[in-house]
Short mmCIF file of C-alpha atoms and ligand atoms in Angstrom, two decimals:
data_model
loop_
_atom_site.label_atom_id
_atom_site.label_comp_id
_atom_site.label_asym_id
_atom_site.label_seq_id
_atom_site.Cartn_x
_atom_site.Cartn_y
_atom_site.Cartn_z
CA UNK V 351 87.91 105.02 112.01
CA UNK V 352 87.14 108.55 113.18
CA UNK V 353 84.90 110.57 110.92
CA UNK V 354 85.90 113.87 109.33
CA UNK V 355 83.62 116.72 110.40
CA UNK V 356 82.69 119.44 107.95
CA UNK V 357 81.93 123.13 108.29
CA UNK V 358 79.84 124.59 109.78
CA UNK V 359 80.86 122.66 112.90
CA UNK V 360 81.81 124.67 115.97
CA UNK V 361 84.84 122.50 116.69
CA UNK V 362 86.41 123.79 113.47
CA UNK V 363 85.99 127.40 114.53
CA UNK V 364 87.39 127.48 118.03
CA UNK V 365 91.05 127.57 119.01
CA UNK V 366 92.01 124.10 120.19
CA UNK V 367 93.59 123.39 123.55
CA UNK V 368 97.25 122.59 124.05
CA UNK V 369 97.84 118.93 124.79
CA UNK V 370 100.13 116.76 126.87
CA UNK V 371 101.97 114.78 124.20
CA UNK V 372 102.61 111.92 126.66
CA UNK V 373 98.91 111.43 127.36
CA UNK V 374 97.95 107.98 125.96
CA UNK V 375 94.77 109.48 124.53
CA UNK V 376 96.82 111.97 122.55
CA UNK V 377 99.09 109.20 121.30
CA UNK V 378 96.02 107.29 120.12
CA UNK V 379 94.58 110.47 118.54
CA UNK V 380 97.86 110.95 116.65
CA UNK V 381 97.70 107.38 115.32
CA UNK V 382 94.05 107.83 114.35
CA UNK V 383 94.79 111.07 112.46
CA UNK V 384 97.45 109.32 110.40
CA UNK V 385 95.06 106.42 109.74
CA UNK V 386 92.28 108.72 108.52
CA UNK V 387 94.75 110.72 106.40
CA UNK V 388 96.01 107.52 104.74
CA UNK V 389 92.50 106.25 104.15
CA UNK V 390 91.42 109.50 102.44
CA UNK V 391 92.48 109.72 98.80
CA UNK V 392 94.59 112.79 98.09
CA UNK V 393 94.70 113.84 101.74
CA UNK V 394 98.08 115.28 102.72
CA UNK V 395 97.29 116.51 106.22
CA UNK V 396 94.71 116.33 108.96
CA UNK V 397 94.23 118.22 112.21
CA UNK V 398 92.45 116.97 115.34
CA UNK V 399 89.56 119.48 115.08
CA UNK V 400 88.74 117.87 111.72
CA UNK V 401 87.87 114.64 113.53
CA UNK V 402 85.91 116.55 116.13
CA UNK V 403 88.63 116.78 118.79
CA UNK V 404 89.61 120.27 119.92
CA UNK V 405 93.30 119.55 120.43
CA UNK V 406 96.48 121.04 118.99
CA UNK V 407 97.58 117.95 117.10
CA UNK V 408 97.99 117.42 113.38
CA UNK V 409 99.66 115.13 110.90
CA UNK V 410 101.12 115.86 107.47
CA UNK V 411 102.49 113.70 104.69
CA UNK V 412 103.17 115.26 101.28
CA UNK V 413 105.52 112.50 100.09
CA UNK V 414 105.44 112.23 96.31
CA UNK V 415 103.29 115.30 95.77
CA UNK V 416 104.27 117.13 92.56
CA UNK V 417 104.33 120.53 94.28
CA UNK V 418 106.46 119.34 97.19
CA UNK V 419 110.16 120.16 97.43
CA UNK V 420 111.46 119.38 100.91
CA UNK V 421 109.54 116.52 102.54
CA UNK V 422 109.73 114.94 105.97
CA UNK V 423 107.54 111.90 105.34
CA UNK V 424 104.69 111.30 107.76
CA UNK V 425 104.92 113.35 110.93
CA UNK V 426 102.66 114.38 113.78
CA UNK V 427 103.16 117.52 115.83
CA UNK V 428 101.54 118.60 119.08
CA UNK V 429 101.25 122.25 120.15
CA UNK V 430 103.07 123.39 117.02
CA UNK V 431 103.98 127.02 116.46
CA UNK V 432 105.54 128.77 113.51
CA UNK V 433 108.85 130.37 114.42
CA UNK V 434 109.69 131.87 111.06
CA UNK V 435 107.75 132.42 107.85
CA UNK V 436 108.76 134.02 104.61
CA UNK V 437 108.46 134.06 100.82
CA UNK V 438 104.70 134.46 100.68
CA UNK V 439 103.05 132.87 97.67
CA UNK V 440 99.44 132.62 96.51
CA UNK V 441 97.94 129.22 95.87
CA UNK V 442 94.54 127.62 95.59
CA UNK V 443 93.63 125.21 98.34
CA UNK V 444 90.71 123.17 99.53
CA UNK V 445 89.98 121.24 102.68
CA UNK V 446 88.32 117.93 103.55
CA UNK V 447 86.22 119.86 106.06
CA UNK V 448 84.97 122.29 103.39
CA UNK V 449 84.27 119.76 100.67
CA UNK V 450 82.68 121.91 97.98
CA UNK V 451 84.79 125.07 97.94
CA UNK V 452 88.35 126.09 97.21
CA UNK V 453 90.03 129.43 97.71
CA UNK V 454 93.13 131.43 96.90
CA UNK V 455 95.28 131.79 100.00
CA UNK V 456 98.70 133.31 100.50
CA UNK V 457 101.05 131.08 102.46
CA UNK V 458 104.71 131.26 103.34
CA UNK V 459 106.78 129.09 101.03
CA UNK V 460 109.49 128.79 103.68
CA UNK V 461 108.82 128.15 107.35
CA UNK V 462 110.44 126.99 110.53
CA UNK V 463 107.99 125.24 112.83
CA UNK V 464 108.45 123.85 116.31
CA UNK V 465 106.31 121.23 118.04
CA UNK V 466 106.32 118.18 120.27
CA UNK V 467 106.33 114.59 119.13
CA UNK V 468 103.43 112.55 120.54
CA UNK V 469 104.54 109.92 123.04
CA UNK V 470 108.06 111.07 123.84
CA UNK V 471 107.18 114.76 123.95
CA UNK V 472 110.52 115.43 122.28
CA UNK V 473 110.75 118.97 120.95
CA UNK V 474 111.37 119.02 117.21
CA UNK V 475 112.05 121.83 114.80
CA UNK V 476 111.18 121.39 111.14
CA UNK V 477 112.43 123.68 108.38
CA UNK V 478 110.49 123.21 105.21
CA UNK V 479 109.23 124.88 102.04
CA UNK V 480 106.86 124.73 99.08
CA UNK V 481 103.89 122.41 99.44
CA UNK V 482 104.89 120.88 102.77
CA UNK V 483 105.07 124.40 104.22
CA UNK V 484 101.59 125.17 102.88
CA UNK V 485 100.18 121.96 104.35
CA UNK V 486 101.73 122.65 107.77
CA UNK V 487 100.31 126.19 107.83
CA UNK V 488 96.87 124.92 106.83
CA UNK V 489 96.89 122.36 109.67
CA UNK V 490 98.23 124.80 112.26
CA UNK V 491 95.36 127.08 111.23
CA UNK V 492 92.90 124.26 111.97
CA UNK V 493 94.42 123.98 115.45
CA UNK V 494 93.82 127.71 115.90
CA UNK V 495 90.17 127.43 114.80
CA UNK V 496 90.80 128.94 111.39
CA UNK V 497 89.75 127.64 107.98
CA UNK V 498 91.25 128.66 104.63
CA UNK V 499 88.01 130.63 104.23
CA UNK V 500 89.31 132.99 106.92
CA UNK V 501 92.32 133.81 104.75
CA UNK V 502 91.00 133.98 101.17
CA UNK V 503 92.46 136.71 99.01
CA UNK V 504 89.28 138.67 98.36
CA UNK V 505 85.61 138.49 97.47
CA UNK V 506 86.30 136.74 94.19
CA UNK V 507 88.75 134.19 95.55
CA UNK V 508 86.32 131.45 96.62
CA UNK V 509 85.37 128.86 94.04
CA UNK V 510 82.94 126.02 93.71
CA UNK V 511 84.98 122.85 93.57
CA UNK V 512 84.08 120.61 90.68
CA UNK V 513 86.84 118.06 90.69
CA UNK V 514 86.47 115.23 93.13
CA UNK V 515 89.41 113.08 93.99
CA UNK O 352 61.29 124.69 96.97
CA UNK O 353 61.09 127.31 94.25
CA UNK O 354 63.95 129.68 93.63
CA UNK O 355 64.00 133.28 92.52
CA UNK O 356 66.68 134.89 90.37
CA UNK O 357 67.02 138.53 91.38
CA UNK O 358 69.05 141.38 89.97
CA UNK O 359 69.33 144.75 91.63
CA UNK O 360 71.34 147.68 90.33
CA UNK O 361 71.58 151.23 91.54
CA UNK O 362 74.01 154.07 92.15
CA UNK O 363 76.55 152.84 94.68
CA UNK O 364 76.13 154.25 98.16
CA UNK O 365 76.89 153.16 101.70
CA UNK O 366 74.14 150.85 102.93
CA UNK O 367 72.82 149.64 99.59
CA UNK O 368 73.67 146.01 100.38
CA UNK O 369 72.18 146.32 103.86
CA UNK O 370 68.98 147.89 102.51
CA UNK O 371 68.43 145.31 99.79
CA UNK O 372 69.30 142.28 101.89
CA UNK O 373 67.19 143.52 104.81
CA UNK O 374 64.22 144.04 102.52
CA UNK O 375 64.61 140.49 101.22
CA UNK O 376 65.14 139.00 104.69
CA UNK O 377 61.96 140.74 105.84
CA UNK O 378 59.93 138.63 103.40
CA UNK O 379 61.79 135.45 104.35
CA UNK O 380 64.13 135.37 101.38
CA UNK O 381 67.15 133.20 102.03
CA UNK O 382 70.06 134.32 99.82
CA UNK O 383 71.96 131.34 98.47
CA UNK O 384 74.61 132.14 95.84
CA UNK O 385 75.19 135.77 94.97
CA UNK O 386 77.70 138.17 93.54
CA UNK O 387 77.59 141.83 94.35
CA UNK O 388 80.05 144.27 92.91
CA UNK O 389 80.65 147.88 91.98
CA UNK O 390 80.66 148.60 88.28
CA UNK O 391 81.60 152.16 87.27
CA UNK O 392 79.80 153.64 90.27
CA UNK O 393 76.74 151.41 89.92
CA UNK O 394 76.30 148.67 92.45
CA UNK O 395 75.08 145.45 90.85
CA UNK O 396 73.71 142.47 92.71
CA UNK O 397 72.83 139.17 91.13
CA UNK O 398 71.48 136.54 93.43
CA UNK O 399 69.47 133.39 93.85
CA UNK O 400 67.16 133.14 96.82
CA UNK O 401 64.57 130.76 98.18
CA UNK O 402 61.53 131.49 100.30
CA UNK O 403 59.16 134.21 99.17
CA UNK O 404 56.78 134.20 96.25
CA UNK O 405 57.78 136.32 93.27
CA UNK O 406 55.24 139.05 94.10
CA UNK O 407 56.48 139.34 97.70
CA UNK O 408 60.06 139.81 96.55
CA UNK O 409 59.01 142.41 93.99
CA UNK O 410 57.08 144.30 96.68
CA UNK O 411 60.01 144.15 99.09
CA UNK O 412 62.46 145.52 96.52
CA UNK O 413 60.08 148.26 95.47
CA UNK O 414 60.38 149.66 99.00
CA UNK O 415 64.13 150.13 98.51
CA UNK O 416 64.52 153.50 96.85
CA UNK O 417 66.66 154.28 93.85
CA UNK O 418 67.37 150.80 92.51
CA UNK O 419 66.27 148.87 89.45
CA UNK O 420 65.25 145.33 90.33
CA UNK O 421 64.10 142.27 88.44
CA UNK O 422 62.69 139.10 89.99
CA UNK O 423 61.93 135.89 88.20
CA UNK O 424 61.27 132.31 89.25
CA UNK O 425 63.87 129.77 88.13
CA UNK O 426 64.17 126.01 88.31
CA UNK O 427 66.60 124.68 90.91
CA UNK O 428 69.89 123.30 89.58
CA UNK O 429 69.50 119.76 88.33
CA UNK O 430 72.52 117.55 88.70
CA UNK O 431 76.00 118.99 88.59
CA UNK O 432 77.85 120.41 85.63
CA UNK O 433 80.37 118.14 83.98
CA UNK O 434 83.67 118.33 85.82
CA UNK O 435 86.46 119.91 83.83
CA UNK O 436 89.94 121.11 84.64
CA UNK O 437 89.94 124.58 86.21
CA UNK O 438 91.94 127.29 84.44
CA UNK O 439 92.36 130.98 84.97
CA UNK O 440 92.36 133.26 81.94
CA UNK O 441 93.78 136.77 81.89
CA UNK O 442 93.50 139.16 78.97
CA UNK O 443 94.76 142.72 78.82
CA UNK O 444 95.42 145.28 76.16
CA UNK O 445 94.14 148.38 74.49
CA UNK O 446 90.37 148.69 74.66
CA UNK O 447 88.56 147.83 71.46
CA UNK O 448 85.19 146.53 70.43
CA UNK O 449 84.53 142.81 70.81
CA UNK O 450 87.33 141.55 73.05
CA UNK O 451 84.95 139.66 75.37
CA UNK O 452 82.97 138.29 72.44
CA UNK O 453 86.04 137.03 70.62
CA UNK O 454 87.62 135.47 73.70
CA UNK O 455 84.38 133.87 74.89
CA UNK O 456 83.76 132.41 71.43
CA UNK O 457 87.17 130.76 71.43
CA UNK O 458 86.52 129.33 74.90
CA UNK O 459 83.14 127.96 73.81
CA UNK O 460 84.64 126.48 70.63
CA UNK O 461 86.70 123.96 72.62
CA UNK O 462 83.73 123.08 74.82
CA UNK O 463 85.08 124.97 77.81
CA UNK O 464 82.77 126.78 80.19
CA UNK O 465 83.28 130.22 81.74
CA UNK O 466 82.21 130.07 85.38
CA UNK O 467 83.24 133.55 86.46
CA UNK O 468 84.31 136.62 84.50
CA UNK O 469 85.22 140.16 85.40
CA UNK O 470 86.21 143.00 83.09
CA UNK O 471 87.59 146.40 83.99
CA UNK O 472 88.28 149.37 81.80
CA UNK O 473 90.96 151.57 83.27
CA UNK O 474 91.77 154.49 81.03
CA UNK O 475 92.88 152.95 77.74
CA UNK O 476 93.61 149.58 79.37
CA UNK O 477 91.07 146.79 79.13
CA UNK O 478 91.38 143.82 81.51
CA UNK O 479 89.46 140.56 81.49
CA UNK O 480 89.91 137.83 84.09
CA UNK O 481 87.91 134.61 83.93
CA UNK O 482 87.64 131.23 85.55
CA UNK O 483 87.19 128.57 82.92
CA UNK O 484 86.29 124.87 83.18
CA UNK O 485 88.15 123.15 80.37
CA UNK O 486 87.33 119.61 79.21
CA UNK O 487 90.03 117.17 80.28
CA UNK O 488 93.02 117.42 77.96
CA UNK O 489 91.76 120.43 75.97
CA UNK O 490 93.91 123.00 77.78
CA UNK O 491 96.69 123.09 75.19
CA UNK O 492 94.28 123.46 72.30
CA UNK O 493 92.51 126.31 74.09
CA UNK O 494 95.83 128.03 74.77
CA UNK O 495 96.80 127.78 71.09
CA UNK O 496 93.46 129.13 69.88
CA UNK O 497 93.60 131.95 72.40
CA UNK O 498 97.05 132.89 71.19
CA UNK O 499 95.70 133.23 67.65
CA UNK O 500 92.76 135.33 68.84
CA UNK O 501 95.06 137.45 70.98
CA UNK O 502 97.26 138.24 67.99
CA UNK O 503 94.22 139.35 65.99
CA UNK O 504 92.92 141.48 68.85
CA UNK O 505 96.40 142.77 69.69
CA UNK O 506 95.96 141.88 73.37
CA UNK O 507 97.95 139.70 75.77
CA UNK O 508 96.40 136.43 76.89
CA UNK O 509 97.54 134.10 79.64
CA UNK O 510 95.89 130.77 80.39
CA UNK O 511 97.07 128.91 83.43
CA UNK O 512 96.00 125.92 85.44
CA UNK O 513 94.13 126.91 88.61
CA UNK O 514 94.58 123.59 90.27
CA UNK O 515 93.64 123.38 93.90
CA UNK O 516 95.24 121.17 96.50
CA UNK O 517 93.10 119.56 99.13
CA UNK O 518 94.75 119.78 102.54
ZN1 ZN M 1662 91.72 121.53 106.14
#
């Protein structure tokens, strides 16, 4: 099982490279990300930089989450980009790579995202909302070398996290 | 490692944070947690640092002109505070004596802990915003008691869950 790296780690702060979704190493990375996500209680998404690999790959699964509306089950996207974003909403989020802090971050509650499926390289477009949209934006940020800390809504919007899952 | 609790307050001006933090860095003070904010034209800094002896920190801050500073040694945090459920509390209404006292007393009465609090007086309007750690399951009781206090104080109170999602 790959280990989750935590900030400050340089891999979390640099924009990750685009990948070839057909590369067997990327396919294995995608499988490993899903495995780590499933093995981590409460984890609804994981990006490659979080396991120390600077690659534009992430997985998300918000199935059953109370704040989710539209859900697409477990999916992995390579080289994902956001095509449309709207309905910005504040929300408090934390990150496995920043274990002791949370922060208030505005995210679009409705997005259209495009990426490539690992293995086939098939281009897919996902339209989603609510919590799944927040998770996707958080993971795409990881791929761009950004943490939620880069987006907090002001000097009083970072909190010590006291609840452990 | 011993820790120092430091407060610095002075008329706000450009460079006050740079001056104070440089003076502390020069004596090897490593700032850990801090809040620094402008209060009615005064700039107030409250911080914990490690490194220098108390006398060194006092000396360093004395060299910064125009600020009032206090330095005292404190014991490092032992263990972690009991985990509660995070809530955000907002109060606003006409300014009157004792709003903070009354609200804080209600919070304490249910065993909840204020972890951050800001107040602002803007003309006749008084605003209080706080982060509160509420014992598991006590949120509804706190909300009810706050509603009673709010009616007495003639202010509006909102208590809402500040739940965070780990992504
Ligand atoms: Zn994250």
